[in-house]
């Protein structure tokens, strides 16, 4: 959407009134790389931040083909039937390479996207994973300010994006296929350890296989460190295509929330996530500043060669390069 020609006050009011068009424009503004847009986006976020926080934040992950979009669409329609408004966002690091995204395909979630109670937004498609995750996190806050009671953040079951999505949601869900190979992959990659709920989708294809896979996963989970001290991740079965298992799934989400709230752990989790996010921004900001620093740029090629050639130790080179930054902060 075009973001010029509307005052930001009107945009803020539009978001607060729950207008999808205003929300879409606001998200476009925060995704923009233009410096003037970024300044406006920060003002917008500051104005809307006090109105955020009200949603159940659900992360959903799984390998391509597991049925994420089918599951999210069925879940979204189920929640709308219960009178809720649902936003769907995505973190897809591959979108920065391909220019497309897991939610970019218009045919996905067609029924859900036609409902006025739903808001669906594809993954931001520029920048690093950190950049994409940061924009999605901000978009999530905007969706909350716009009054969405449930915000679902989808991600692909490959790479580091799971950690980023688990770090911005209240409950992290892993969708699995009912075959053992898939289990091992997710366990090896450490994704299972992030999961608060594991769902074996496509249970309609082979119910026995799904039950076997679920039993194996329950055993595997007893050997892993749980993501929360207050919650033992349940292993469920579902068929997104046949609308089965959604009520049980949502009950688990509610039970997880109740368990965390009873222990005061939900507020703590969100506070911890906000602080971790701040440190991440500081880390990436420092890195960017480091790489752009004239002193670093001047000294780097020679030092790289010297470390490569074994004439300077990595520690000495790092110290010298970091020294370039610290000169900026010395008081005269
Ligand atoms: P995603 O890549 O994880 O988003 O997966 P999709 O939602 O696009 O689903 C991949 C394929 O699996 C599609 O052809 C779906 O129709 C199918 N599918 C999804 N859920 C189920 C299910 O519960 N049962 C069966 N039989 N097929 C499913």
XYZ file of C-alpha atoms and ligand atoms in Angstrom:
360
model
C 0.000 0.000 0.000
C 0.971 3.607 -0.559
C 2.148 5.158 2.661
C 2.438 8.743 1.549
C -0.353 11.251 1.862
C -1.876 10.210 5.158
C -1.014 11.841 8.428
C 0.384 9.523 11.042
C -2.307 10.619 13.499
C -4.937 9.280 11.135
C -2.888 6.124 10.744
C -2.684 5.637 14.512
C -6.413 6.225 14.902
C -7.094 3.823 12.058
C -4.992 1.086 13.674
C -6.664 1.663 17.040
C -10.065 1.464 15.358
C -9.047 -1.946 14.022
C -9.085 -0.910 10.361
C -7.197 -3.481 8.317
C -6.142 -0.949 5.700
C -4.549 1.302 8.334
C -2.852 -1.702 9.960
C -1.439 -2.811 6.595
C -0.127 0.697 5.934
C 1.417 0.927 9.394
C 3.215 -2.383 8.883
C 4.449 -1.216 5.482
C 5.840 1.845 7.228
C 7.759 -0.197 9.802
C 9.091 -2.474 7.058
C 10.361 0.438 4.993
C 14.124 0.938 4.871
C 13.841 4.664 4.164
C 15.250 6.683 7.027
C 12.328 9.131 7.162
C 9.895 6.190 7.221
C 11.880 4.551 9.993
C 11.674 7.675 12.115
C 7.898 7.854 11.572
C 7.601 4.125 12.280
C 9.331 4.522 15.630
C 6.953 7.358 16.575
C 4.009 5.235 15.485
C 5.206 2.280 17.550
C 5.803 4.474 20.573
C 2.243 5.804 20.314
C 0.744 2.330 19.924
C 2.930 0.385 22.362
C 0.724 1.172 25.398
C -2.192 -0.428 23.545
C -0.293 -3.624 22.719
C 0.089 -6.825 24.723
C -3.500 -8.018 24.637
C -3.230 -10.990 22.294
C -2.497 -14.656 22.709
C 0.753 -14.889 20.733
C 1.067 -18.264 19.035
C 4.163 -19.415 17.117
C 3.651 -22.250 14.632
C 6.494 -24.067 12.959
C 7.003 -27.147 10.815
C 8.731 -28.277 7.650
C 7.264 -27.245 4.273
C 4.359 -29.538 3.427
C 3.479 -30.467 7.029
C 0.273 -28.485 6.680
C 1.003 -25.177 8.387
C -1.165 -23.014 6.189
C -3.971 -25.588 6.179
C -3.767 -25.811 9.983
C -3.598 -22.038 10.490
C -6.535 -21.476 8.167
C -8.645 -24.108 9.962
C -7.601 -22.751 13.354
C -8.282 -19.183 12.282
C -11.792 -20.057 11.104
C -12.383 -22.032 14.323
C -11.358 -19.025 16.431
C -13.448 -16.616 14.356
C -16.436 -18.893 15.010
C -15.727 -18.305 18.689
C -15.948 -14.568 18.152
C -12.233 -13.806 17.981
C -10.275 -11.690 15.521
C -7.137 -13.378 14.253
C -3.950 -12.004 12.703
C -1.441 -14.199 10.887
C 2.166 -13.057 10.377
C 5.181 -14.954 9.111
C 8.929 -15.129 9.567
C 10.428 -16.635 6.449
C 14.153 -16.033 6.076
C 14.115 -17.566 2.593
C 11.898 -14.717 1.426
C 14.945 -12.437 1.595
C 16.651 -14.616 -1.011
C 13.761 -15.607 -3.252
C 11.756 -12.386 -2.894
C 8.732 -14.617 -2.380
C 7.491 -15.828 0.947
C 5.685 -18.694 2.587
C 2.592 -16.540 2.857
C 3.110 -14.724 -0.412
C 1.180 -17.248 -2.449
C -2.310 -15.791 -2.745
C -3.986 -19.180 -2.937
C -2.907 -20.008 0.615
C -5.516 -19.464 3.322
C -7.963 -18.176 0.771
C -11.053 -18.790 2.917
C -9.476 -17.198 5.983
C -8.261 -14.170 4.048
C -11.817 -13.486 2.897
C -13.059 -13.102 6.471
C -13.210 -9.537 7.798
C -12.167 -10.853 11.244
C -8.832 -12.045 9.836
C -5.680 -10.156 8.930
C -2.992 -12.023 6.995
C 0.413 -10.556 6.265
C 3.303 -12.253 4.474
C 6.841 -12.267 5.795
C 8.869 -9.092 5.398
C 11.091 -9.848 2.440
C 14.227 -7.849 3.000
C 17.123 -7.978 5.387
C 18.728 -10.640 7.532
C 16.769 -13.121 9.642
C 17.311 -10.716 12.542
C 15.849 -7.883 10.481
C 12.861 -9.944 9.338
C 12.186 -11.106 12.908
C 12.445 -7.557 14.238
C 9.870 -6.263 11.736
C 7.531 -9.161 12.509
C 7.820 -8.512 16.227
C 6.854 -4.886 15.653
C 4.005 -5.928 13.349
C 2.763 -8.209 16.143
C 2.549 -5.233 18.508
C 0.601 -3.289 15.868
C -1.847 -6.187 15.431
C -2.433 -6.139 19.178
C -3.023 -2.394 19.132
C -5.554 -3.061 16.366
C -7.431 -5.358 18.725
C -6.607 -8.826 17.386
C -7.128 -11.321 20.202
C -4.947 -13.987 18.641
C -1.761 -13.367 16.664
C -0.280 -16.392 14.924
C 3.318 -16.195 13.726
C 4.182 -18.870 11.199
C 7.685 -19.994 10.362
C 9.345 -22.716 8.327
C 10.897 -25.673 10.090
C 14.358 -25.017 8.756
C 17.211 -22.950 10.112
C 17.232 -20.426 12.921
C 13.838 -18.843 12.432
C 12.223 -21.076 15.090
C 14.310 -19.535 17.844
C 13.317 -16.067 16.681
C 9.600 -16.923 16.629
C 9.720 -18.769 19.968
C 11.332 -15.582 21.289
C 8.354 -13.406 20.345
C 5.410 -15.688 21.170
C 3.723 -16.969 24.344
C 3.304 -20.505 23.114
C 5.409 -22.237 20.481
C 3.842 -25.069 18.493
C 5.655 -27.657 16.417
C 3.680 -29.354 13.650
C 5.041 -32.778 12.765
C 4.373 -35.396 10.113
C 3.555 -38.850 11.445
C 6.781 -40.490 10.384
C 9.826 -41.089 12.513
C 12.356 -39.480 10.175
C 10.698 -36.126 10.681
C 10.937 -36.572 14.470
C 14.651 -37.149 14.363
C 15.261 -34.103 12.201
C 13.373 -31.820 14.574
C 15.055 -33.328 17.630
C 18.514 -33.007 16.074
C 17.927 -29.393 15.134
C 16.840 -28.562 18.669
C 13.396 -27.424 17.545
C 11.540 -29.923 19.743
C 13.149 -28.363 22.791
C 11.504 -25.051 21.924
C 8.048 -26.591 21.588
C 5.318 -26.037 24.189
C 2.914 -28.186 22.169
C 3.693 -30.826 19.525
C 0.963 -31.670 16.999
C 1.088 -34.582 14.584
C -0.897 -33.320 11.617
C -2.365 -35.426 8.792
C -3.494 -38.029 11.322
C -6.336 -38.858 8.907
C -3.913 -40.510 6.475
C -2.817 -43.252 8.894
C -4.228 -43.031 12.417
C -2.108 -45.895 13.683
C 1.106 -44.299 12.368
C 0.111 -41.004 13.954
C -0.466 -42.665 17.341
C 2.890 -44.485 17.119
C 4.707 -41.285 16.196
C 2.998 -39.415 19.043
C 3.990 -42.122 21.547
C 7.596 -41.999 20.355
C 7.634 -38.234 20.653
C 6.267 -38.418 24.221
C 9.154 -40.712 25.116
C 11.656 -38.430 23.397
C 10.270 -35.413 25.268
C 10.855 -37.038 28.651
C 14.546 -37.076 27.777
C 14.757 -33.441 26.702
C 14.938 -30.378 28.862
C 11.457 -28.780 28.908
C 11.152 -25.219 27.585
C 9.347 -24.167 30.781
C 9.530 -25.390 34.349
C 5.762 -24.883 34.653
C 4.617 -26.905 31.685
C 5.024 -30.379 30.263
C 4.546 -30.207 26.462
C 1.615 -32.353 25.332
C 1.746 -34.325 22.087
C -1.482 -34.107 20.073
C -2.885 -35.441 16.830
C -4.837 -33.426 14.298
C -6.082 -33.316 10.770
C -6.096 -29.775 9.512
C -7.632 -30.880 6.237
C -10.540 -32.594 8.007
C -10.918 -30.007 10.764
C -10.058 -32.532 13.476
C -8.215 -31.836 16.685
C -8.562 -28.067 16.629
C -10.688 -27.786 19.773
C -8.255 -30.037 21.695
C -5.375 -27.992 20.365
C -6.917 -24.713 21.506
C -7.666 -26.256 24.903
C -3.952 -27.048 25.221
C -3.067 -23.465 24.344
C -5.466 -22.268 27.057
C -4.095 -24.780 29.583
C -0.534 -23.680 28.814
C -1.502 -20.061 29.315
C -3.296 -20.829 32.573
C -0.299 -22.795 33.895
C 2.106 -19.976 33.067
C -0.192 -17.288 34.470
C -0.723 -19.216 37.709
C 3.056 -19.229 38.203
C 3.448 -15.576 37.178
C 5.542 -16.929 34.331
C 3.740 -15.360 31.387
C 4.538 -11.807 32.442
C 8.094 -12.924 33.236
C 8.425 -14.611 29.851
C 7.329 -11.507 27.986
C 9.634 -9.289 30.045
C 12.512 -11.642 29.392
C 11.671 -11.653 25.670
C 11.619 -7.837 25.578
C 15.013 -7.607 27.271
C 16.495 -10.293 25.000
C 15.144 -8.363 22.027
C 16.782 -5.170 23.272
C 20.154 -6.891 23.621
C 19.766 -8.401 20.173
C 19.183 -4.937 18.713
C 22.225 -3.640 20.584
C 24.342 -6.528 19.300
C 23.289 -6.033 15.700
C 23.615 -2.237 16.033
C 27.148 -2.569 17.364
C 28.076 -4.996 14.607
C 26.765 -2.630 11.952
C 28.603 0.290 13.517
C 31.754 -1.801 13.744
C 31.662 -2.796 10.083
C 30.950 0.777 8.935
C 33.617 2.387 11.120
C 36.298 4.126 8.971
C 39.081 2.984 11.282
C 37.897 -0.624 11.154
C 37.526 -0.501 7.388
C 41.021 0.897 7.019
C 42.687 -1.625 9.308
C 40.635 -4.723 8.498
C 42.136 -6.014 5.200
C 45.693 -5.974 6.526
C 44.711 -7.591 9.830
C 42.708 -10.303 8.062
C 45.805 -11.179 6.035
C 47.985 -11.100 9.136
C 45.699 -13.431 11.098
C 45.338 -15.647 8.043
C 49.127 -15.743 7.636
C 49.680 -16.454 11.310
C 51.727 -13.333 12.002
C 49.115 -11.732 14.312
C 46.995 -13.655 16.822
C 43.189 -13.485 16.478
C 43.038 -11.975 19.956
C 45.465 -9.179 19.134
C 43.665 -8.401 15.880
C 40.260 -8.347 17.564
C 41.555 -6.093 20.312
C 43.028 -3.647 17.820
C 39.836 -3.553 15.734
C 37.564 -3.132 18.742
C 39.909 -0.367 19.877
C 38.811 1.649 16.830
C 35.290 1.781 18.266
C 36.276 2.641 21.799
C 38.220 5.730 20.638
C 34.860 7.230 19.685
C 33.608 7.058 23.237
C 36.707 8.369 25.041
C 36.232 11.643 26.824
C 38.845 14.245 25.909
P 2.753 -26.009 4.609
O 3.795 -25.990 3.524
O 3.305 -26.528 5.880
O 2.053 -24.691 4.761
O 1.649 -27.103 4.160
P 0.225 -26.885 3.455
O -0.767 -26.394 4.428
O 0.415 -26.114 2.194
O -0.162 -28.398 3.142
C 0.611 -29.204 2.286
C -0.311 -30.262 1.668
O -0.786 -31.142 2.679
C -1.524 -29.667 0.998
O -1.787 -30.399 -0.173
C -2.629 -29.883 2.024
O -3.892 -30.006 1.435
C -2.200 -31.185 2.682
N -2.670 -31.296 4.080
C -2.567 -30.367 5.052
N -3.098 -30.824 6.216
C -3.545 -32.081 5.957
C -4.204 -33.083 6.748
O -4.467 -32.907 7.931
N -4.492 -34.260 6.133
C -4.194 -34.487 4.838
N -4.540 -35.667 4.326
N -3.601 -33.577 4.058
C -3.265 -32.378 4.609
